[in-house]
Coordinates of N, CA and C in Angstrom, one line a residue:
X1 N 151.4 92.5 69.4 CA 152.2 93.1 68.4 C 151.5 93.3 67.4
X2 N 152.1 94.1 66.2 CA 151.4 94.5 64.9 C 152.6 94.1 64.1
X3 N 152.1 94.4 62.8 CA 153.3 94.0 61.7 C 152.7 95.0 60.5
X4 N 153.7 95.3 59.9 CA 153.5 96.1 58.5 C 153.1 95.0 57.4
X5 N 152.0 95.5 56.8 CA 151.4 94.7 55.6 C 151.6 95.6 54.5
X6 N 152.5 95.0 53.5 CA 152.8 95.8 52.1 C 154.3 96.5 52.5
X7 N 154.6 97.1 51.3 CA 155.9 97.6 51.3 C 156.2 99.0 50.6
X8 N 155.2 99.8 50.8 CA 155.1 101.1 50.2 C 154.2 102.1 50.8
X9 N 154.0 103.2 50.3 CA 153.3 104.5 51.0 C 151.9 103.9 51.5
X10 N 151.4 103.0 50.9 CA 150.0 102.5 51.1 C 150.1 101.5 52.1
X11 N 151.1 101.3 52.8 CA 151.2 100.1 53.8 C 150.2 100.3 54.7
X12 N 149.7 99.1 55.6 CA 148.9 99.3 56.5 C 149.4 98.4 57.7
X13 N 149.1 98.6 58.8 CA 149.4 97.8 60.1 C 148.4 96.5 60.2
X14 N 148.9 95.5 60.3 CA 148.0 94.2 60.6 C 148.2 93.8 62.1
X15 N 147.4 94.0 62.9 CA 147.3 94.1 64.3 C 147.2 92.5 64.8
X16 N 147.7 92.2 65.8 CA 147.7 90.9 66.5 C 146.3 90.7 67.1
X17 N 145.7 89.6 67.3 CA 144.2 89.4 67.7 C 144.1 90.3 69.0
X18 N 145.1 90.3 69.9 CA 144.6 91.0 71.2 C 144.5 92.4 70.9
X19 N 145.4 93.0 70.2 CA 145.4 94.4 69.6 C 144.3 94.9 69.0
X20 N 143.9 93.9 68.0 CA 142.6 94.2 67.2 C 141.4 94.4 68.1
X21 N 141.5 93.5 69.3 CA 140.3 93.4 70.0 C 140.1 94.8 70.9
X22 N 141.3 95.3 71.3 CA 141.3 96.8 71.9 C 140.8 97.8 71.0
X23 N 141.5 97.6 69.6 CA 141.0 98.8 68.7 C 139.6 98.8 68.4
X24 N 139.0 97.7 68.2 CA 137.6 97.7 68.0 C 136.7 98.0 69.1
X25 N 137.2 98.3 70.2 CA 136.7 98.8 71.4 C 136.5 100.4 71.4
X26 N 137.3 100.9 70.8 CA 137.5 102.4 70.8 C 136.5 103.1 70.0
X27 N 135.9 104.0 70.6 CA 134.8 104.7 70.0 C 135.4 105.7 69.0
X28 N 134.7 105.6 67.6 CA 135.1 106.4 66.6 C 135.0 107.7 66.8
X29 N 136.1 108.5 66.5 CA 136.1 110.1 66.7 C 136.8 110.6 68.0
X30 N 137.1 109.7 68.9 CA 137.6 109.9 70.0 C 139.2 110.1 69.8
X31 N 140.0 111.0 70.6 CA 141.3 111.0 70.6 C 141.8 110.2 71.6
X32 N 143.0 109.3 71.4 CA 143.5 108.4 71.9 C 144.6 108.7 72.7
X33 N 145.0 108.2 74.1 CA 146.2 108.1 74.8 C 146.3 106.7 75.2
X34 N 147.5 106.1 74.8 CA 147.8 104.7 74.9 C 149.0 104.8 75.9
X35 N 148.8 104.3 77.1 CA 149.5 104.2 78.0 C 150.4 102.8 78.0
X36 N 151.6 102.8 78.0 CA 152.4 101.7 77.7 C 152.2 101.1 76.2
X37 N 152.6 102.0 75.4 CA 152.3 102.0 74.0 C 153.2 100.9 73.2
X38 N 154.1 100.5 73.9 CA 155.1 99.5 73.3 C 155.4 99.9 71.9
X39 N 155.3 99.3 70.8 CA 155.9 99.7 69.5 C 154.8 100.8 68.9
X40 N 153.9 101.1 69.4 CA 152.9 102.1 68.8 C 152.0 101.6 67.6
X41 N 151.9 100.3 67.4 CA 151.1 99.9 66.4 C 149.6 100.0 66.7
X42 N 149.1 100.1 67.8 CA 147.7 100.4 68.2 C 147.2 101.7 67.6
X43 N 148.1 102.9 68.1 CA 147.8 104.2 67.7 C 148.1 104.5 66.2
X44 N 148.9 103.7 65.6 CA 149.2 103.7 64.2 C 147.8 103.4 63.4
X45 N 147.3 102.1 63.9 CA 146.2 101.7 63.1 C 145.0 102.5 63.3
X46 N 144.6 103.0 64.5 CA 143.4 103.7 64.8 C 143.5 105.1 64.2
X47 N 144.7 105.4 64.0 CA 144.8 106.9 63.3 C 144.6 106.7 61.8
X48 N 145.4 105.7 61.3 CA 145.6 105.4 59.8 C 144.2 104.9 59.2
X49 N 143.4 104.2 60.1 CA 142.0 103.8 59.6 C 141.0 104.8 59.9
X50 N 141.3 106.0 60.3 CA 140.3 107.0 60.5 C 139.5 107.1 61.8
X51 N 139.8 105.9 62.7 CA 139.0 105.8 63.9 C 139.3 106.9 64.8
X52 N 140.6 107.3 65.0 CA 140.8 108.3 65.9 C 141.6 109.5 65.1
X53 N 141.0 110.8 65.3 CA 141.8 111.9 64.6 C 143.3 112.1 65.0
X54 N 143.5 111.8 66.2 CA 144.9 112.1 67.0 C 145.1 111.0 68.0
X55 N 146.3 110.8 68.4 CA 146.7 109.9 69.3 C 148.0 110.4 70.1
X56 N 148.1 109.9 71.4 CA 149.2 110.2 72.1 C 149.8 108.8 72.7
X57 N 150.9 108.4 72.3 CA 151.3 107.3 72.7 C 152.6 107.5 73.6
X58 N 152.4 106.8 74.8 CA 153.3 107.1 76.0 C 153.8 105.7 76.5
X59 N 155.0 105.8 77.0 CA 155.6 104.7 77.7 C 156.5 105.2 78.6
X60 N 156.9 104.4 79.7 CA 157.8 104.8 80.7 C 159.2 104.3 80.3
X61 N 159.4 103.6 79.2 CA 160.7 103.1 78.7 C 161.1 103.8 77.4
X62 N 162.5 104.1 77.4 CA 162.9 104.8 76.2 C 163.0 103.9 75.1
X63 N 163.5 102.7 75.3 CA 163.4 101.7 74.0 C 162.2 101.7 73.2
X64 N 161.2 101.2 74.0 CA 159.9 101.1 73.0 C 159.4 102.5 72.7
X65 N 159.6 103.5 73.4 CA 159.1 104.6 72.8 C 159.8 105.2 71.6
X66 N 161.2 104.7 71.4 CA 161.9 105.2 70.3 C 161.5 104.2 69.1
X67 N 161.1 103.0 69.2 CA 160.6 102.1 68.3 C 159.1 102.6 67.8
X68 N 158.3 102.9 68.8 CA 157.3 103.6 68.5 C 157.1 104.8 67.5
X69 N 158.2 105.7 68.0 CA 158.4 106.9 67.2 C 159.1 106.5 65.7
X70 N 159.7 105.7 65.7 CA 160.3 105.3 64.2 C 159.3 104.6 63.3
X71 N 158.4 103.9 64.0 CA 157.1 103.3 63.2 C 156.4 104.4 62.7
X72 N 155.9 105.2 63.6 CA 155.1 106.4 63.4 C 155.7 107.3 62.1
X73 N 156.9 107.6 62.3 CA 157.4 108.2 61.0 C 157.5 107.6 59.8
X74 N 157.6 106.3 60.0 CA 157.5 105.4 58.7 C 156.4 105.5 58.0
X75 N 155.2 105.6 58.9 CA 154.0 105.6 58.2 C 153.5 107.1 57.7
X76 N 154.4 108.1 58.2 CA 154.1 109.6 57.9 C 153.1 110.3 58.6
X77 N 153.0 109.6 60.0 CA 151.8 110.0 60.9 C 152.4 110.9 62.2
X78 N 153.5 111.5 62.1 CA 154.0 112.1 63.1 C 153.2 113.5 63.5
X79 N 152.5 114.1 62.5 CA 151.6 115.2 62.6 C 150.4 114.9 63.5
X80 N 150.0 113.6 63.5 CA 148.8 113.0 64.2 C 149.0 112.2 65.4
X81 N 150.2 111.5 65.5 CA 150.5 110.7 66.7 C 151.6 111.4 67.4
X82 N 151.6 111.7 68.8 CA 152.8 112.3 69.5 C 153.2 111.2 70.2
X83 N 154.5 111.0 70.7 CA 155.2 110.2 71.7 C 155.6 111.0 72.9
X84 N 155.4 110.4 73.9 CA 155.9 111.0 75.3 C 156.2 110.0 76.3
X85 N 157.4 110.4 76.7 CA 158.0 109.6 77.9 C 157.3 109.8 79.2
X86 N 156.6 108.9 79.8 CA 155.8 109.2 80.9 C 155.8 107.8 81.5
X87 N 155.5 108.0 83.0 CA 155.3 107.0 84.0 C 153.7 107.2 84.2
X88 N 153.2 106.1 83.4 CA 151.7 106.2 83.4 C 151.0 107.5 82.9
X89 N 150.1 108.1 83.6 CA 149.4 109.4 83.0 C 150.2 110.6 83.6
X90 N 151.5 110.4 84.2 CA 152.2 111.6 85.0 C 152.3 112.8 83.8
X91 N 152.7 112.5 82.6 CA 153.1 113.6 81.6 C 151.8 113.8 80.7
X92 N 150.7 113.3 81.0 CA 149.4 113.5 80.2 C 148.6 114.7 81.0
X93 N 148.2 115.7 80.0 CA 147.6 116.7 80.5 C 146.0 116.7 80.4
X94 N 145.4 116.8 81.5 CA 143.8 116.7 81.3 C 143.2 117.3 80.0
X95 N 142.4 116.6 79.3 CA 141.6 117.2 78.2 C 142.3 116.8 77.0
X96 N 143.5 116.1 77.0 CA 144.1 115.8 75.6 C 143.6 114.6 74.9
X97 N 142.8 114.0 75.5 CA 142.2 112.8 75.0 C 140.9 112.3 75.5
X98 N 140.1 111.6 74.9 CA 138.8 111.1 75.2 C 138.8 109.7 75.5
X99 N 139.7 108.7 75.0 CA 139.9 107.4 75.2 C 141.3 107.0 75.9
X100 N 141.3 106.3 77.0 CA 142.6 106.0 77.5 C 142.6 104.3 77.4
X101 N 143.8 103.9 76.8 CA 144.0 102.5 76.7 C 145.0 102.1 77.6
X102 N 145.1 101.2 78.3 CA 146.0 100.6 79.1 C 146.3 99.2 79.1
X103 N 147.2 98.8 78.4 CA 147.1 97.2 78.0 C 148.6 96.8 78.2
X104 N 148.7 95.3 78.4 CA 149.9 94.7 78.2 C 150.7 94.7 79.5
X105 N 149.8 94.9 80.5 CA 150.6 94.9 81.8 C 150.1 94.3 82.9
X106 N 150.4 93.9 84.3 CA 149.8 93.2 85.1 C 148.7 94.1 85.8
X107 N 147.7 93.6 86.5 CA 146.6 94.1 86.8 C 146.9 95.1 88.0
X108 N 148.0 94.9 88.8 CA 148.3 95.8 89.8 C 148.8 97.0 89.4
X109 N 149.9 97.0 88.3 CA 150.4 98.0 87.6 C 149.2 98.8 87.1
X110 N 148.2 98.3 86.6 CA 147.2 98.9 86.0 C 146.5 99.9 87.0
X111 N 146.0 99.1 88.0 CA 145.6 99.9 89.2 C 146.5 101.1 89.7
X112 N 147.6 100.8 89.7 CA 148.8 101.9 90.2 C 148.5 103.1 89.3
X113 N 148.7 102.8 88.0 CA 148.4 104.0 87.0 C 147.5 104.7 87.2
X114 N 146.2 103.9 87.3 CA 144.9 104.8 87.3 C 144.8 105.6 88.8
X115 N 145.3 104.8 89.7 CA 145.2 105.5 91.2 C 146.0 106.7 91.2
X116 N 147.2 106.7 90.7 CA 148.2 107.9 90.7 C 147.5 109.1 90.1
X117 N 146.6 108.9 89.1 CA 146.1 110.2 88.5 C 144.5 109.9 88.2
X118 N 143.9 109.7 89.1 CA 142.5 109.3 89.2 C 141.6 110.4 88.5
X119 N 141.8 111.7 88.9 CA 141.1 112.7 88.1 C 141.1 112.8 86.7
X120 N 142.4 112.5 86.3 CA 142.8 112.3 84.6 C 141.9 111.1 84.1
X121 N 141.9 110.1 84.8 CA 141.3 108.9 84.3 C 139.8 109.2 84.4
X122 N 139.3 109.7 85.4 CA 137.9 109.8 85.6 C 137.3 110.8 84.7
X123 N 138.1 111.8 84.0 CA 137.8 112.6 83.2 C 137.6 112.1 81.6
X124 N 138.1 111.0 81.2 CA 138.0 110.2 80.0 C 136.6 110.0 79.8
X125 N 136.3 110.0 78.5 CA 134.8 109.4 78.0 C 134.9 107.9 78.2
X126 N 136.0 107.1 78.2 CA 136.1 105.7 78.3 C 137.6 105.1 78.5
X127 N 137.5 104.4 79.3 CA 139.1 103.7 79.6 C 139.0 102.3 79.1
X128 N 139.9 101.7 78.4 CA 140.0 100.5 77.9 C 141.1 99.7 78.4
X129 N 140.9 98.8 79.1 CA 141.9 97.9 80.0 C 142.2 96.3 79.3
X130 N 143.4 96.0 79.3 CA 143.6 94.7 79.1 C 144.6 94.1 80.1
X131 N 144.4 93.8 81.3 CA 145.3 93.4 82.3 C 145.9 92.0 81.9
X132 N 146.9 91.8 82.2 CA 147.6 90.4 82.0 C 147.4 89.6 83.1
X133 N 146.8 90.0 84.2 CA 146.7 89.2 85.7 C 145.9 90.3 86.4
X134 N 145.4 89.4 87.6 CA 144.6 90.0 88.6 C 143.4 90.7 88.1
X135 N 142.8 90.0 87.1 CA 141.5 90.6 86.6 C 140.4 90.9 87.4
X136 N 140.1 89.9 88.5 CA 139.2 90.2 89.4 C 139.4 91.4 90.1
X137 N 140.6 91.8 90.6 CA 141.1 92.9 91.3 C 140.6 94.2 90.5
X138 N 141.1 93.9 89.3 CA 140.8 95.1 88.4 C 139.3 95.5 88.4
X139 N 138.6 94.5 87.9 CA 137.2 94.9 87.9 C 136.5 95.3 89.2
X140 N 136.9 94.8 90.2 CA 136.3 95.5 91.5 C 137.0 96.9 91.9
X141 N 138.2 97.2 91.5 CA 138.8 98.4 91.5 C 138.0 99.2 90.8
X142 N 137.6 99.1 89.7 CA 136.8 100.0 88.6 C 135.5 100.3 89.3
X143 N 134.8 99.2 89.9 CA 133.5 99.3 90.4 C 133.6 100.2 91.6
X144 N 134.4 100.1 92.7 CA 134.8 100.7 93.7 C 135.3 102.3 93.6
X145 N 135.7 102.5 92.3 CA 136.0 104.0 92.1 C 135.4 104.6 91.1
X146 N 134.0 104.3 90.8 CA 133.1 105.0 90.0 C 133.2 104.8 88.7
X147 N 133.7 103.5 88.1 CA 133.5 103.1 86.7 C 132.5 102.1 86.5
X148 N 131.7 102.0 85.5 CA 130.9 100.9 85.2 C 131.6 100.2 83.9
X149 N 131.7 98.8 83.9 CA 132.2 98.2 82.7 C 130.9 97.9 81.9
X150 N 131.2 98.6 80.6 CA 130.0 98.6 79.6 C 130.1 97.5 78.5
X151 N 131.3 96.9 78.4 CA 131.5 96.1 77.2 C 133.0 95.2 77.6
X152 N 132.9 94.0 77.3 CA 134.0 93.0 77.6 C 134.1 92.2 76.3
X153 N 135.5 91.8 76.1 CA 135.6 90.9 75.1 C 136.8 89.9 75.4
X154 N 137.0 89.0 74.7 CA 138.0 87.9 74.9 C 138.6 87.2 73.8
X155 N 139.9 87.1 73.6 CA 140.3 86.4 72.4 C 141.5 85.4 72.6
X156 N 141.7 84.3 71.9 CA 142.6 83.4 72.2 C 143.8 83.7 71.1
X157 N 145.0 84.3 71.4 CA 145.9 84.8 70.5 C 147.3 84.0 70.7
X158 N 147.7 83.4 69.9 CA 149.1 82.7 69.9 C 149.2 81.6 71.2
X159 N 148.0 81.1 71.4 CA 148.0 80.4 72.5 C 147.8 80.8 74.0
X160 N 147.3 82.1 74.0 CA 147.3 82.7 75.2 C 145.8 83.4 75.3
X161 N 145.3 83.3 76.4 CA 143.9 84.1 76.6 C 144.2 85.5 77.0
X162 N 143.4 86.3 76.2 CA 143.4 87.8 76.9 C 142.0 88.3 76.9
X163 N 141.7 89.0 77.9 CA 140.6 89.7 78.2 C 140.7 91.0 78.3
X164 N 139.6 91.8 77.8 CA 139.6 93.3 77.8 C 138.4 93.8 78.2
X165 N 138.2 95.1 78.7 CA 137.1 95.7 79.2 C 136.9 97.2 79.0
X166 N 135.9 97.5 78.6 CA 135.6 99.0 78.5 C 134.8 99.6 79.5
X167 N 135.3 100.6 80.2 CA 134.7 101.3 81.4 C 134.5 102.7 81.2
X168 N 133.2 103.3 81.7 CA 133.0 104.7 81.7 C 132.7 105.2 83.0
X169 N 133.1 106.5 83.4 CA 132.8 107.0 84.5 C 131.1 107.1 85.0
X170 N 131.0 106.8 86.1 CA 129.6 106.8 86.7 C 129.6 107.3 88.1
X171 N 128.4 107.3 88.6 CA 128.4 107.8 90.1 C 128.6 106.3 90.9
X172 N 129.4 106.6 91.9 CA 129.7 105.5 92.8 C 128.4 104.7 93.3
X173 N 128.3 103.4 93.2 CA 127.0 102.7 93.9 C 127.3 101.3 94.1
X174 N 126.9 100.8 95.0 CA 126.9 99.2 95.1 C 125.9 98.4 94.6
X175 N 126.1 97.5 93.9 CA 125.0 96.7 93.2 C 124.0 96.0 94.3
X176 N 122.8 95.7 93.9 CA 121.9 95.2 94.8 C 121.1 93.9 94.2
X177 N 120.4 93.2 95.1 CA 119.6 92.0 94.6 C 120.4 91.0 93.9
X178 N 119.9 90.6 92.7 CA 120.5 89.4 92.2 C 121.8 89.6 91.8
X179 N 122.3 91.0 91.2 CA 123.6 91.4 90.9 C 124.7 91.2 92.2
X180 N 124.2 91.7 93.3 CA 125.0 91.5 94.5 C 125.4 90.1 94.7
X181 N 124.6 89.3 94.7 CA 124.6 87.7 94.9 C 125.6 87.2 94.0
X182 N 125.7 87.6 92.7 CA 126.5 87.0 91.9 C 128.0 88.1 91.7
X183 N 128.0 89.0 92.3 CA 129.3 90.0 92.3 C 130.6 89.3 92.2
X184 N 130.9 88.2 92.9 CA 132.1 87.8 93.0 C 132.3 87.1 91.8
X185 N 131.3 86.4 91.3 CA 131.4 85.4 89.9 C 131.8 86.7 88.8
X186 N 130.9 87.7 88.8 CA 131.2 88.7 87.8 C 132.5 89.6 87.7
X187 N 133.0 89.6 89.1 CA 134.5 90.1 89.4 C 135.5 88.9 88.6
X188 N 135.2 87.7 88.9 CA 136.2 86.7 88.4 C 136.2 86.6 87.0
X189 N 135.0 86.5 86.3 CA 135.0 86.3 84.9 C 134.4 87.2 84.0
X190 N 133.9 88.3 84.4 CA 133.4 89.4 83.8 C 131.7 89.1 83.5
X191 N 131.2 90.0 83.9 CA 129.6 90.0 83.9 C 129.3 90.0 82.3
X192 N 129.7 90.9 81.5 CA 129.3 90.9 80.1 C 129.8 89.7 79.2
X193 N 130.8 88.9 79.7 CA 131.3 87.9 79.1 C 130.2 86.5 79.5
X194 N 130.0 86.7 80.7 CA 129.1 85.6 81.2 C 127.6 85.7 80.7
X195 N 127.1 86.9 80.8 CA 126.0 87.1 80.2 C 125.6 86.8 78.6
X196 N 126.6 87.2 78.1 CA 127.0 87.1 76.5 C 127.1 85.9 76.2
X197 N 127.5 84.7 77.2 CA 127.9 83.5 76.8 C 129.0 83.5 75.7
X198 N 130.1 84.2 76.2 CA 131.3 84.5 75.2 C 131.9 83.0 74.9
X199 N 132.1 82.8 73.6 CA 132.6 81.2 73.4 C 134.1 81.2 73.6
X200 N 134.7 82.3 73.8 CA 136.2 82.1 74.2 C 136.3 82.0 75.9
X201 N 135.4 82.8 76.5 CA 135.4 82.4 78.0 C 134.8 81.1 78.2
X202 N 134.1 80.4 77.6 CA 133.6 79.1 77.6 C 134.7 78.1 77.5
X203 N 135.6 78.4 76.6 CA 136.6 77.6 76.2 C 137.7 77.7 77.4
X204 N 137.9 79.0 77.8 CA 139.0 79.1 78.7 C 138.3 78.4 80.3
X205 N 137.2 78.5 80.6 CA 136.6 77.8 81.6 C 136.9 76.3 81.6
X206 N 136.8 75.8 80.2 CA 136.6 74.3 80.3 C 137.9 73.9 80.5
X207 N 139.0 74.8 79.9 CA 140.3 74.4 79.8 C 140.8 74.5 81.3
X208 N 140.5 75.6 81.8 CA 140.9 75.7 83.5 C 140.3 74.8 84.4
X209 N 138.9 74.1 83.9 CA 138.6 73.2 84.7 C 139.3 71.9 84.8
X210 N 139.7 71.6 83.7 CA 140.5 70.4 83.5 C 141.9 70.4 84.3
X211 N 142.6 71.7 84.3 CA 143.8 71.8 85.0 C 143.5 71.7 86.5
X212 N 142.3 72.5 86.7 CA 142.4 72.5 88.3 C 141.6 71.1 88.9
X213 N 141.0 70.2 88.0 CA 140.7 68.9 88.5 C 142.0 68.1 88.5
X214 N 142.7 68.2 87.8 CA 144.1 67.4 87.8 C 144.9 67.8 89.3
X215 N 144.7 69.1 89.5 CA 145.5 69.5 90.7 C 144.8 69.0 91.7
X216 N 143.5 69.0 91.9 CA 142.9 68.7 92.8 C 143.0 67.1 93.5
X217 N 143.1 66.1 92.3 CA 143.4 64.8 92.3 C 145.0 64.7 92.9
X218 N 146.0 65.5 92.5 CA 147.2 65.6 93.0 C 147.3 65.9 94.5
X219 N 146.5 67.0 95.1 CA 146.5 67.3 96.1 C 145.7 66.3 97.2
X220 N 144.7 65.7 96.7 CA 144.1 64.6 97.4 C 145.1 63.5 98.0
X221 N 146.2 63.2 97.2 CA 147.2 62.0 97.4 C 148.2 62.7 98.1
X222 N 148.3 63.8 98.4 CA 149.7 64.4 99.0 C 149.6 64.1 100.6
X223 N 148.4 64.4 101.1 CA 148.4 63.9 102.5 C 149.1 64.9 103.8
X224 N 149.5 66.3 103.3 CA 149.9 67.1 104.2 C 148.9 67.9 104.7
X225 N 149.3 68.9 105.7 CA 148.2 70.0 106.0 C 148.4 71.0 105.2
X226 N 149.5 71.2 104.6 CA 149.6 72.5 103.6 C 149.0 72.0 102.3
X227 N 149.0 70.8 101.9 CA 148.2 70.3 100.7 C 146.7 70.3 100.8
X228 N 146.3 70.0 102.3 CA 144.9 70.2 102.6 C 144.4 71.6 102.5
X229 N 145.1 72.5 103.0 CA 144.6 73.9 102.9 C 144.6 74.5 101.2
X230 N 145.6 73.9 100.7 CA 145.5 74.5 99.2 C 144.4 73.4 98.4
X231 N 143.9 72.4 98.9 CA 142.8 71.7 98.5 C 141.6 72.3 98.5
X232 N 141.4 73.0 99.9 CA 140.2 73.7 99.9 C 140.0 75.0 98.8
X233 N 141.2 75.6 98.6 CA 141.2 76.7 97.7 C 140.9 76.1 96.4
X234 N 141.6 75.1 95.9 CA 141.1 74.7 94.6 C 139.7 74.0 94.5
X235 N 139.2 73.7 95.5 CA 137.8 73.1 95.5 C 136.8 74.2 95.3
X236 N 137.3 75.3 96.0 CA 136.6 76.7 95.8 C 136.5 77.1 94.4
X237 N 137.6 77.2 93.8 CA 137.9 77.5 92.3 C 137.0 76.7 91.3
X238 N 136.9 75.4 91.8 CA 136.1 74.5 90.7 C 134.6 74.8 90.9
X239 N 134.2 75.1 92.1 CA 132.7 75.6 92.4 C 132.6 76.8 91.5
X240 N 133.4 77.8 91.5 CA 133.2 79.0 90.9 C 133.2 78.7 89.4
X241 N 134.1 77.8 88.9 CA 134.0 77.5 87.4 C 132.8 77.0 87.2
X242 N 132.3 75.9 87.8 CA 130.9 75.3 87.5 C 129.7 76.4 87.6
X243 N 129.9 77.4 88.5 CA 128.8 78.4 88.5 C 128.9 79.3 87.4
X244 N 130.2 79.6 86.9 CA 130.2 80.2 85.7 C 129.8 79.3 84.5
X245 N 130.0 78.1 84.4 CA 129.7 77.3 83.2 C 128.2 77.2 83.1
X246 N 127.6 77.3 84.4 CA 126.2 77.3 84.5 C 125.4 78.3 83.4
X247 N 126.0 79.4 83.2 CA 125.4 80.6 82.2 C 125.6 80.2 81.0
X248 N 126.2 78.8 80.6 CA 126.4 78.5 79.4 C 125.4 77.2 79.0
X249 N 124.7 76.8 80.1 CA 123.9 75.6 80.1 C 124.6 74.3 80.5
X250 N 123.7 73.6 81.1 CA 124.2 72.4 81.7 C 124.8 71.4 80.9
X251 N 124.6 71.5 79.4 CA 125.1 70.8 78.5 C 126.7 70.8 78.2
X252 N 127.3 72.0 78.7 CA 128.6 72.3 78.7 C 129.6 71.3 79.5
X253 N 130.2 70.5 79.0 CA 131.0 69.5 79.5 C 132.5 69.5 78.9
X254 N 132.7 70.0 77.8 CA 134.1 69.9 77.3 C 134.1 70.9 75.9
X255 N 135.4 71.4 75.8 CA 135.6 72.2 74.7 C 137.1 71.5 74.3
X256 N 137.1 71.3 72.9 CA 138.4 70.8 72.4 C 139.1 71.8 71.7

């Protein structure tokens, strides 16, 4: 969510942490299409700050789109930001934008939106995604459909972790060598975040490890077949978390 800063013609939008993370990923000079624009603050910030010359804010729901339109008009940006009712990229015309942002929705919905109009998505110079769930599936989907993730970021905003990725179209190809052996880990937690030892990812991993260890202890005492099956899954996750924390060095034990 964003909010207005000030009360006059020179008002600015102050973005939330998760939206600012997305805004910082957009390449300057690119035209934007924001799918699932909600209240339109991302488009408003990018245009008013001179990052994007034009933007197209789209949503499948009339309510959020009307709210976005009202905010755009209040900032006097209706000549630069167009609103459009659209299910995903359905009403988007190829060539109207250079950067696609798709954020604030589940991973499966993100995949559905891209799959439904893959030619339009593949024609973008960059796509920026912030799935709220199923991140490993989204990373795998991108790789298998001819996209390479070139940038990732993470932020803790209002007590919740958000992860974002920027991908560009490339020729399809499978990784090999060391990358192939670590691909599952990269899909789970993000190659760029791991290789860059991102502090927010480390905090997330340590917090998640504490939760999973408590769950493991509870399952060990349950004694049922169902609990035993779940215990194996939990132990697998613990091993993956430990492997991810290895990127940060063996000294990582706790984050407060």
